Short mmCIF file of C-alpha atoms and ligand atoms in Angstrom, two decimals:
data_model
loop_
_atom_site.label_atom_id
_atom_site.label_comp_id
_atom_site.label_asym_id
_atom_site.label_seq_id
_atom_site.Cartn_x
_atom_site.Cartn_y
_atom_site.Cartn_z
CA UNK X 1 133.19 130.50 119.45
CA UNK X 2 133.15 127.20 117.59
CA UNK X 3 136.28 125.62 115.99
CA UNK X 4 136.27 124.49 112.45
CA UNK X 5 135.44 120.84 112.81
CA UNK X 6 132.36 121.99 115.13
CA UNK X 7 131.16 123.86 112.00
CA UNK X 8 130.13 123.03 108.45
CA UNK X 9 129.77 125.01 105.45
CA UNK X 10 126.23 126.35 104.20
CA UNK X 11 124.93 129.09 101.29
CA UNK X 12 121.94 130.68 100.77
CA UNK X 13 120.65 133.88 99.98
CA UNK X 14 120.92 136.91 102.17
CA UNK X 15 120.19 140.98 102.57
CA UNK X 16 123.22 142.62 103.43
CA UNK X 17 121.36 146.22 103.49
CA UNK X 18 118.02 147.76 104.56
CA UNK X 19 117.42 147.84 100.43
CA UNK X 20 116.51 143.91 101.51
CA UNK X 21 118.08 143.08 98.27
CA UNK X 22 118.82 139.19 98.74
CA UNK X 23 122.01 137.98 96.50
CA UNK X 24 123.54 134.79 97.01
CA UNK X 25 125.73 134.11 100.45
CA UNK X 26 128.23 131.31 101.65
CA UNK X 27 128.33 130.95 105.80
CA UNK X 28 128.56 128.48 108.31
CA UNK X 29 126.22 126.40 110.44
CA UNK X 30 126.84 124.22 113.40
CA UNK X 31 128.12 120.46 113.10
CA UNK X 32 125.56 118.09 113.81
CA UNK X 33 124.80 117.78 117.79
CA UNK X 34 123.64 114.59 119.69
CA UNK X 35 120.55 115.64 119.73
CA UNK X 36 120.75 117.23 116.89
CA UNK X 37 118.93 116.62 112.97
CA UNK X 38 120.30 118.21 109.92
CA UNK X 39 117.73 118.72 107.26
CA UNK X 40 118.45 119.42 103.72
CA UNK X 41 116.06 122.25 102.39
CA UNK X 42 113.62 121.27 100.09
CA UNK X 43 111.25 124.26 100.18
CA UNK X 44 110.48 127.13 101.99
CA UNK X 45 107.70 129.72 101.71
CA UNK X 46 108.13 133.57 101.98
CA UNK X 47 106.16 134.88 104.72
CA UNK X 48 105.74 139.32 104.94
CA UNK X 49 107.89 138.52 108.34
CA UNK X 50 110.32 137.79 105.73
CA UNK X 51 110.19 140.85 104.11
CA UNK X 52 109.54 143.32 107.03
CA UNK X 53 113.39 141.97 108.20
CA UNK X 54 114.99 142.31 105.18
CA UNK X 55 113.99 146.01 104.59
CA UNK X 56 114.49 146.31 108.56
CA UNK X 57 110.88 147.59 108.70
CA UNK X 58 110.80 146.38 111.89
CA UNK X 59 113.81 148.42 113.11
CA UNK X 60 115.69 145.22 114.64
CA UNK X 61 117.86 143.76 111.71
CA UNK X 62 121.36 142.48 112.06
CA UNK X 63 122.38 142.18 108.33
CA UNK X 64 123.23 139.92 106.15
CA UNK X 65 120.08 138.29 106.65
CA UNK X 66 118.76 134.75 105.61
CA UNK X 67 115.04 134.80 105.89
CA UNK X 68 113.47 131.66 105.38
CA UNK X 69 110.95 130.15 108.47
CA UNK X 70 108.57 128.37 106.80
CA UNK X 71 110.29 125.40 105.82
CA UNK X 72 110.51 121.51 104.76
CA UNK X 73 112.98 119.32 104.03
CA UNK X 74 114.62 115.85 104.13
CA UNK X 75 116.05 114.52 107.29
CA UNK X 76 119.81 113.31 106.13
CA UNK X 77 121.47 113.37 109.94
CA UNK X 78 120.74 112.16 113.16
CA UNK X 79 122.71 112.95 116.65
CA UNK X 80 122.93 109.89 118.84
CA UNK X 81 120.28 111.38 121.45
CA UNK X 82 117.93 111.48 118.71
CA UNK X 83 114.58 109.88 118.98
CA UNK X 84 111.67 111.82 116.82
CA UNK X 85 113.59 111.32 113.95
CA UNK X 86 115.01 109.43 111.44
CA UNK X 87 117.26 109.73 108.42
CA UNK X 88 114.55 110.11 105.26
CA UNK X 89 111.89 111.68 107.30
CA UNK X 90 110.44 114.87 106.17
CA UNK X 91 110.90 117.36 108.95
CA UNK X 92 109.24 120.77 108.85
CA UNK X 93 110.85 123.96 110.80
CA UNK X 94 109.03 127.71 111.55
CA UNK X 95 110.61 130.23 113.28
CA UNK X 96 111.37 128.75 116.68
CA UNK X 97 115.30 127.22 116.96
CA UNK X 98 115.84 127.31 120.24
CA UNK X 99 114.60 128.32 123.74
CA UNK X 100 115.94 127.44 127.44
CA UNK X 101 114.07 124.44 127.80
CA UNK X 102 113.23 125.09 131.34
CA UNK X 103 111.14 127.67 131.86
CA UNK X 104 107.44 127.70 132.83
CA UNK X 105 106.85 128.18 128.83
CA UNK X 106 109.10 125.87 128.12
CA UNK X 107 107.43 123.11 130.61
CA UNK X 108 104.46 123.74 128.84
CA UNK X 109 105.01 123.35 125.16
CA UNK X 110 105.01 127.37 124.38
CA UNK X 111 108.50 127.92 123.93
CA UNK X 112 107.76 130.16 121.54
CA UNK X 113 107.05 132.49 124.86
CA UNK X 114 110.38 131.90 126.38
CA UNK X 115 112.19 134.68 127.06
CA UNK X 116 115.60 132.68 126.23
CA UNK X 117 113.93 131.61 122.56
CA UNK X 118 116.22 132.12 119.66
CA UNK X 119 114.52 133.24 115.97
CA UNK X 120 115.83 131.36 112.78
CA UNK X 121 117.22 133.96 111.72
CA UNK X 122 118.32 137.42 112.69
CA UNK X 123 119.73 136.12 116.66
CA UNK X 124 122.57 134.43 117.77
CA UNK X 125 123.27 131.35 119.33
CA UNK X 126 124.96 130.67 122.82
CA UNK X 127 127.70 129.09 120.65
CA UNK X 128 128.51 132.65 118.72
CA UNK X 129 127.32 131.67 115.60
CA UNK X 130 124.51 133.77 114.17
CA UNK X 131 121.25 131.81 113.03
CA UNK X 132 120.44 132.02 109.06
CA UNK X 133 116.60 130.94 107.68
CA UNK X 134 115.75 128.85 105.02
CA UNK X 135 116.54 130.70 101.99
CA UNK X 136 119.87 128.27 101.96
CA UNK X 137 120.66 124.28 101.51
CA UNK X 138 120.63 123.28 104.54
CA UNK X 139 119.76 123.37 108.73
CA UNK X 140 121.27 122.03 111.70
CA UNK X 141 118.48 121.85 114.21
CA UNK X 142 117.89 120.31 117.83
CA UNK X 143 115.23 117.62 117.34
CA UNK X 144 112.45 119.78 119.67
CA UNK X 145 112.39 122.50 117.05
CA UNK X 146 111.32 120.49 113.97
CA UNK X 147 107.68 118.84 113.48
CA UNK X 148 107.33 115.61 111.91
CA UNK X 149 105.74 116.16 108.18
CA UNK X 150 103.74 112.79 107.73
CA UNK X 151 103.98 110.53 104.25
CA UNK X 152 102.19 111.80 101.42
CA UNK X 153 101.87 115.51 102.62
CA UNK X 154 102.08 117.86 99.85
CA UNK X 155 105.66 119.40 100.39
CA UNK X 156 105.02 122.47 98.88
CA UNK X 157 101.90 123.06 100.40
CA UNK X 158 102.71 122.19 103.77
CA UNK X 159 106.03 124.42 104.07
CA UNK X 160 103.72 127.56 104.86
CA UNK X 161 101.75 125.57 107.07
CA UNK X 162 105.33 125.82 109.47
CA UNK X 163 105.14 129.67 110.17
CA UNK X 164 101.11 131.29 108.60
CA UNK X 165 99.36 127.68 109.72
CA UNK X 166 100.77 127.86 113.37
CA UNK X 167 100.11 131.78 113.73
CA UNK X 168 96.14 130.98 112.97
CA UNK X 169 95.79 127.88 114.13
CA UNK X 170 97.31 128.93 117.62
CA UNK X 171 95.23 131.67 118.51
CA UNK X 172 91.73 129.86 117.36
CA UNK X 173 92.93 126.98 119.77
CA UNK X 174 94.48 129.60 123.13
CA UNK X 175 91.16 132.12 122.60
CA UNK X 176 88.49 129.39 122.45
CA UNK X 177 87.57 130.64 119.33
CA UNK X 178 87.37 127.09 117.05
CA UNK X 179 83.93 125.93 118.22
CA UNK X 180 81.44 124.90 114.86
CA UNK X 181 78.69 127.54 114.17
CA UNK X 182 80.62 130.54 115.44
CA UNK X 183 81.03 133.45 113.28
CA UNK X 184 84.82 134.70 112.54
CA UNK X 185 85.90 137.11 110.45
CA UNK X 186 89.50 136.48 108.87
CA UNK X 187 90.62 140.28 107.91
CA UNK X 188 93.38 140.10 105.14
CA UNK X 189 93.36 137.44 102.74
CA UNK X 190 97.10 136.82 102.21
CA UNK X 191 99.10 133.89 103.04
CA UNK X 192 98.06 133.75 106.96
CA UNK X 193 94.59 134.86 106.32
CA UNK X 194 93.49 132.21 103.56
CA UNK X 195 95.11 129.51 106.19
CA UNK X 196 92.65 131.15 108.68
CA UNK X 197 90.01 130.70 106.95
CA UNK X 198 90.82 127.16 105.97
CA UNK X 199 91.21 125.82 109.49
CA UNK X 200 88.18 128.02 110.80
CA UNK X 201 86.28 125.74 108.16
CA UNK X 202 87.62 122.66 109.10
CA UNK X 203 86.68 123.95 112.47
CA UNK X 204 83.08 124.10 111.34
CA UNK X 205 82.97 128.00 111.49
CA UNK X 206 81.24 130.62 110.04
CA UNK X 207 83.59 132.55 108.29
CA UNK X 208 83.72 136.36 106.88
CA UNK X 209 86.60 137.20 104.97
CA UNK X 210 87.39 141.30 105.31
CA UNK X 211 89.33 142.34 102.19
CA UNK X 212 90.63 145.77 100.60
CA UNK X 213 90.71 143.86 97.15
CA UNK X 214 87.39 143.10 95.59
CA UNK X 215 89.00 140.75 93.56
CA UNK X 216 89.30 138.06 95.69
CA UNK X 217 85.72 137.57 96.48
CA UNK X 218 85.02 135.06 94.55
CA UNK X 219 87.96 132.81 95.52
CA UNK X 220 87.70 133.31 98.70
CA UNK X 221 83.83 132.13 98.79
CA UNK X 222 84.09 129.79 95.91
CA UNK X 223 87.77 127.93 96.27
CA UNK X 224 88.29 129.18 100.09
CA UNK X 225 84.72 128.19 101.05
CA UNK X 226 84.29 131.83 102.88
CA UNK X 227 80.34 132.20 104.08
CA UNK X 228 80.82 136.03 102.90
CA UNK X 229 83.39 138.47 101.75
CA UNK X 230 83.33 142.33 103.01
CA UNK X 231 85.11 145.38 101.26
CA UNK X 232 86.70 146.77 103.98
CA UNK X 233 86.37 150.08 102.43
CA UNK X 234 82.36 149.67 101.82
CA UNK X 235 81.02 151.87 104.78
CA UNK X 236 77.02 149.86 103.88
CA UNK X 237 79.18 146.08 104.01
CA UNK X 238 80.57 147.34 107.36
CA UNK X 239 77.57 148.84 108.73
CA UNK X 240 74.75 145.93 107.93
CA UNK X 241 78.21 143.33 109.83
CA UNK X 242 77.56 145.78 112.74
CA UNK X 243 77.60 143.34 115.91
CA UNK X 244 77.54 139.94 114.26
CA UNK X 245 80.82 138.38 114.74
CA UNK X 246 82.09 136.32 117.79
CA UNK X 247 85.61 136.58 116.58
CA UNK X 248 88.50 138.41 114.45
CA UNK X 249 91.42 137.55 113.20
CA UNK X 250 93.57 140.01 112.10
CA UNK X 251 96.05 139.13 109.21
CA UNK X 252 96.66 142.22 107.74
CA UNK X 253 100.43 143.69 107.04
CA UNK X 254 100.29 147.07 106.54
CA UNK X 255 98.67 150.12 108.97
CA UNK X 256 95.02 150.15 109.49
CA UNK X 257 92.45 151.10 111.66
CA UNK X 258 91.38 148.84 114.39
CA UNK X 259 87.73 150.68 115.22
CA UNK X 260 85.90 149.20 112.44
CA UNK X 261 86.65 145.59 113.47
CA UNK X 262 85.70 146.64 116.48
CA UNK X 263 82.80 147.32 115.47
CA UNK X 264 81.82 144.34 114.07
CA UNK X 265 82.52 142.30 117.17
CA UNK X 266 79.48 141.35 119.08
CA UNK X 267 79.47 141.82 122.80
CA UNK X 268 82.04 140.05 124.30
CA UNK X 269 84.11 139.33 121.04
CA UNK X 270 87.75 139.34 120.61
CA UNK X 271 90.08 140.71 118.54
CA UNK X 272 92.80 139.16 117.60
CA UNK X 273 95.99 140.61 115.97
CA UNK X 274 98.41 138.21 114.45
CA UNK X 275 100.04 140.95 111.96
CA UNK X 276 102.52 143.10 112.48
CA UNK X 277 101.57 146.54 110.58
CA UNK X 278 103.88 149.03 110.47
CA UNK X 279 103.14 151.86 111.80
CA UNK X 280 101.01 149.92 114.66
CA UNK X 281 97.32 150.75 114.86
CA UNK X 282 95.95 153.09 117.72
CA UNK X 283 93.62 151.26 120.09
CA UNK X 284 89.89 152.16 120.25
CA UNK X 285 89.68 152.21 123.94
CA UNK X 286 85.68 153.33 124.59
CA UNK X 287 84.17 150.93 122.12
CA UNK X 288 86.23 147.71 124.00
CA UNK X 289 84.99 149.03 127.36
CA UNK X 290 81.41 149.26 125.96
CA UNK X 291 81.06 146.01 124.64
CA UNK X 292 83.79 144.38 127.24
CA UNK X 293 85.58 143.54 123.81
CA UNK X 294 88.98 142.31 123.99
CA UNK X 295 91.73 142.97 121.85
CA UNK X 296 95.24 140.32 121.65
CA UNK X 297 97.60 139.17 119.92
CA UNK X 298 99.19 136.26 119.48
CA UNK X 299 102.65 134.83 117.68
CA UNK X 300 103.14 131.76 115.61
CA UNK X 301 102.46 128.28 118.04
CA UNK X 302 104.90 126.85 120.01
CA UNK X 303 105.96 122.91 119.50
CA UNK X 304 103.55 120.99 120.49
CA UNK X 305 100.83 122.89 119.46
CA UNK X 306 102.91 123.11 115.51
CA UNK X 307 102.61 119.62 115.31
CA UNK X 308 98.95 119.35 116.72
CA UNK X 309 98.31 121.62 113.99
CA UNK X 310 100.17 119.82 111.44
CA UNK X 311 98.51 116.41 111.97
CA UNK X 312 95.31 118.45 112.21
CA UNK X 313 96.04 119.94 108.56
CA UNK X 314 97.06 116.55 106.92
CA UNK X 315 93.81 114.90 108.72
CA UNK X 316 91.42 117.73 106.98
CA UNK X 317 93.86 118.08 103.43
CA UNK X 318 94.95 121.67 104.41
CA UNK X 319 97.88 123.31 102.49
CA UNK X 320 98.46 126.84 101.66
CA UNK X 321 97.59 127.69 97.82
CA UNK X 322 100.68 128.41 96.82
CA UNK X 323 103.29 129.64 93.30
CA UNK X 324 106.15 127.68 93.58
CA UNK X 325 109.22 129.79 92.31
CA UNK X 326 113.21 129.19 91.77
CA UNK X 327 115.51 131.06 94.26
CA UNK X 328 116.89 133.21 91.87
CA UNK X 329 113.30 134.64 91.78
CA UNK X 330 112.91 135.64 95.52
CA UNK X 331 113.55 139.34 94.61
CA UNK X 332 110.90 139.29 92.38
CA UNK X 333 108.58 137.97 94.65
CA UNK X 334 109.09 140.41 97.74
CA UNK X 335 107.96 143.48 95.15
CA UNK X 336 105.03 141.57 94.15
CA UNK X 337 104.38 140.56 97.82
CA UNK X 338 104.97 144.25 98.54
CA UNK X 339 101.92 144.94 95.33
CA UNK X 340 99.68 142.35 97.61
CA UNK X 341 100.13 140.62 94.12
CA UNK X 342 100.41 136.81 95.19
CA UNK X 343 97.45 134.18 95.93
CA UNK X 344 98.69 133.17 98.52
CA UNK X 345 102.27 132.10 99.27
CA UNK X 346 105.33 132.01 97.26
CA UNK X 347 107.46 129.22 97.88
CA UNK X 348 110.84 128.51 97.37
CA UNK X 349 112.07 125.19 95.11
CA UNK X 350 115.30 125.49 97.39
CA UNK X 351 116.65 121.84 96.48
CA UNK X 352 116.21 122.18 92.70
CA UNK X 353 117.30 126.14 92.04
CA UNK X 354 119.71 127.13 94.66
CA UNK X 355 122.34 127.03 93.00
CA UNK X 356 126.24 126.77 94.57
CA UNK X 357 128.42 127.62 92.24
CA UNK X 358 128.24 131.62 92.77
P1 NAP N 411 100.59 138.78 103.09
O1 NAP N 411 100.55 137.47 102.44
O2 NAP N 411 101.26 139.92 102.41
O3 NAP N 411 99.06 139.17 103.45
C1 NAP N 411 98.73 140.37 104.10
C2 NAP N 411 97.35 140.80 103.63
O4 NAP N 411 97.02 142.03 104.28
C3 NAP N 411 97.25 141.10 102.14
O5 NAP N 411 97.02 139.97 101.37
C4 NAP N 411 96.07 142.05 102.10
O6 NAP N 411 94.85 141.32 102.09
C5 NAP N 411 96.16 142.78 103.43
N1 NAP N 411 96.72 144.12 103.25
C6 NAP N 411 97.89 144.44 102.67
N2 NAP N 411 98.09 145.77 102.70
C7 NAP N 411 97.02 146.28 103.33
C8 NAP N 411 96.63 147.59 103.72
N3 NAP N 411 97.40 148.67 103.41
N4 NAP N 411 95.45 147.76 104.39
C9 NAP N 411 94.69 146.71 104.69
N5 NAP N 411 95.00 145.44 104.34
C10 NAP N 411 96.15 145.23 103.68
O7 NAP N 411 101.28 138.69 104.53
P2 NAP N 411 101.36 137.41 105.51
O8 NAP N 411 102.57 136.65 105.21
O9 NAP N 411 100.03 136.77 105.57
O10 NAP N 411 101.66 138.17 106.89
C11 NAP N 411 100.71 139.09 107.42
C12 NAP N 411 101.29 139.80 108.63
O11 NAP N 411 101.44 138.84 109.69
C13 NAP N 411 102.67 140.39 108.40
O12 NAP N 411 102.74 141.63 109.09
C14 NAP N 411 103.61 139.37 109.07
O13 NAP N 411 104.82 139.94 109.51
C15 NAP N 411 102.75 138.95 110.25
N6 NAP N 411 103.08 137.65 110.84
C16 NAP N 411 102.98 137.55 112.18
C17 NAP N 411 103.24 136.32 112.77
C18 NAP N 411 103.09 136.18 114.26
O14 NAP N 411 103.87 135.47 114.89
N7 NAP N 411 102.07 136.79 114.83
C19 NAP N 411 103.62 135.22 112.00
C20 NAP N 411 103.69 135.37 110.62
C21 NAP N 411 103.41 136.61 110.04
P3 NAP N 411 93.55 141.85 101.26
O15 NAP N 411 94.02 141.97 99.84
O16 NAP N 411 92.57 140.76 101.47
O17 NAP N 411 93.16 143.14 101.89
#
């Protein structure tokens, strides 16, 4: 356990129950390490993850609970073994905090494999402290886990870049999928799935978006720069897709049936699941054997790869769309996130509306 001088003070917001009610919280972080960078919180965006842990949907909570993984702030502390960063950088973090640095994973940038690897929030580190997310003022973080933001990034925009832009951007990258002219189809248009298709078009892809809300079609192929937009619940839109699409992505947050994606795969194609829909789907075994379709999934990048993707997304002027909201608001905008009633991240104005004096 850590003594008081190897600690420091730190409030956010937290769930304390499976209601995933968040109300505000006071708790303690590490001191600053040598190698070490302590970032003051500037924003952070609210990914579903977010929400799935707060209302333990996910059955593996350990309340209270500060979510918060897609976030980007001000460097204001540096440990002496320090050499990424420097005080007045912007720093980004996702969900990655630690890993055993070791490892075959590890030696090969995707800690975010490692079976030692440590979550932002909801673990605990080898210290005895438990780790809190971004909801809160402030982070103490070993330099490895943070991505340099580069000058003149949109803050906002790039905090949901740290968790959604890494989960799509990974998987195009690992699966071979990012080549110009093929066809992907991005299914859920939410805060991972308009990043999809905004890399898949820097990419120089062709890009269906799969949707159960009509509504978006016209942002998605007129702001978004889709190719074409199918109702997922329009049997003639899935049919006349039949076969025509080298790739999925699968964003989507909620249970749904895999066979219809399927479907839409040519031979060959792949799958690939980057939600995590409670209940999980069942898998449509005979239509992957007869069309040697494959089906994977993939997590959120690891840190190499993060920043790759970063200086990839500041290169091409990709952010998320985003509302920006006060903390006091975050309740609010888990039942509208739970309404799919957000285009396409809410993100947190943590430095100028999280308030201490509770
Ligand atoms: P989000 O913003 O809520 O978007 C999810 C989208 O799924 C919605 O916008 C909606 O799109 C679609 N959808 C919602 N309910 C649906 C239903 N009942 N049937 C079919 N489609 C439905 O969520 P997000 O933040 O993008 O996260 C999406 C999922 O990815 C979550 O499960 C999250 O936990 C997971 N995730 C995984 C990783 C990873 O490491 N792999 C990282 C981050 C997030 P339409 O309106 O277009 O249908």
């Amino acid at each position: 356990m850590c003594s008081a001088e190897q600690t420091i003070n730190a409030y956010g917001w937290a769930a304390t129950d499976s209601s995933g009610i968040l109300s505000p919280f006071h708790f303690i972080r590490r001191a600053n390490g040598d190698n070490d960078i302590t970032i003051k919180i500037l924003y952070c965006g609210i990914c579903h993850t977010d929400f799935h842990l707060a209302k333990d949907e996910l059955g593996m909570t350990t309340y209270p609970l500060v979510p918060g993984h897609e976030i980007v702030g001000q460097v204001t502390k540096v440990g002496r073994n320090v050499s990424k960063f420097r005080v007045g950088d912007k720093a980004g973090v996702g969900p990655l905090v630690d890993s055993c640095g070791r490892c075959e994973n590890c030696d090969e940038g995707q800690e975010n494999y490692c079976s030692k690897l440590k979550w932002i929030f909801n673990g605990q580190f080898e210290d005895g402290l438990r780790s809190y997310g971004g909801y809160s003022d402030k982070l103490v973080i070993h330099e490895r886990y943070a991505v340099l933001i580069p000058d003149k990034f949109p803050l906002e925009g790039a905090a949901p870049l740290l968790c959604a832009g890494s989960t799509v951007y990974s998987p195009m990258i690992y699966f071979g999928l990012a080549e110009p002219g093929k066809h992907i189809g991005v299914v859920g248009l939410g805060g991972l799935g308009h990043l999809a298709v905004k890399f898949a078009k820097a990419f120089g892809m062709k890009v269906t978006v799969i949707s159960t809300s009509p509504n978006k079609r016209n942002e998605a192929v007129e702001q978004l720069g889709a190719d074409a937009f199918l109702v997922s619940q329009d049997q003639e839109q899935l049919q006349a897709a039949m076969g025509t699409m080298d790739s999925i992505m699968d964003t989507v947050s909620a249970s749904h049936s895999l066979l219809p994606l399927v479907d839409l795969l040519k031979t060959n194609g792949k799958l690939i699941l980057v939600g995590a829909p409670v209940p999980p789907p069942e898998l449509p075994v005979l239509p992957l054997l007869f069309g040697r379709k494959l089906i994977a999934g993939s997590a959120c990048g690891g840190m190499k790869e993060t920043q790759e993707m970063i200086d990839f997304a500041a290169k091409h002027n990709i952010a998320a769309d985003i509302e920006v909201v006060p903390m006091d608001y975050v309740n609010t905008a888990f039942e509208r996130l739970a309404k799919n009633d957000v285009k396409y991240r809410f993100v947190i104005d943590v430095a100028n509306t999280l308030n201490p004096s509770f």
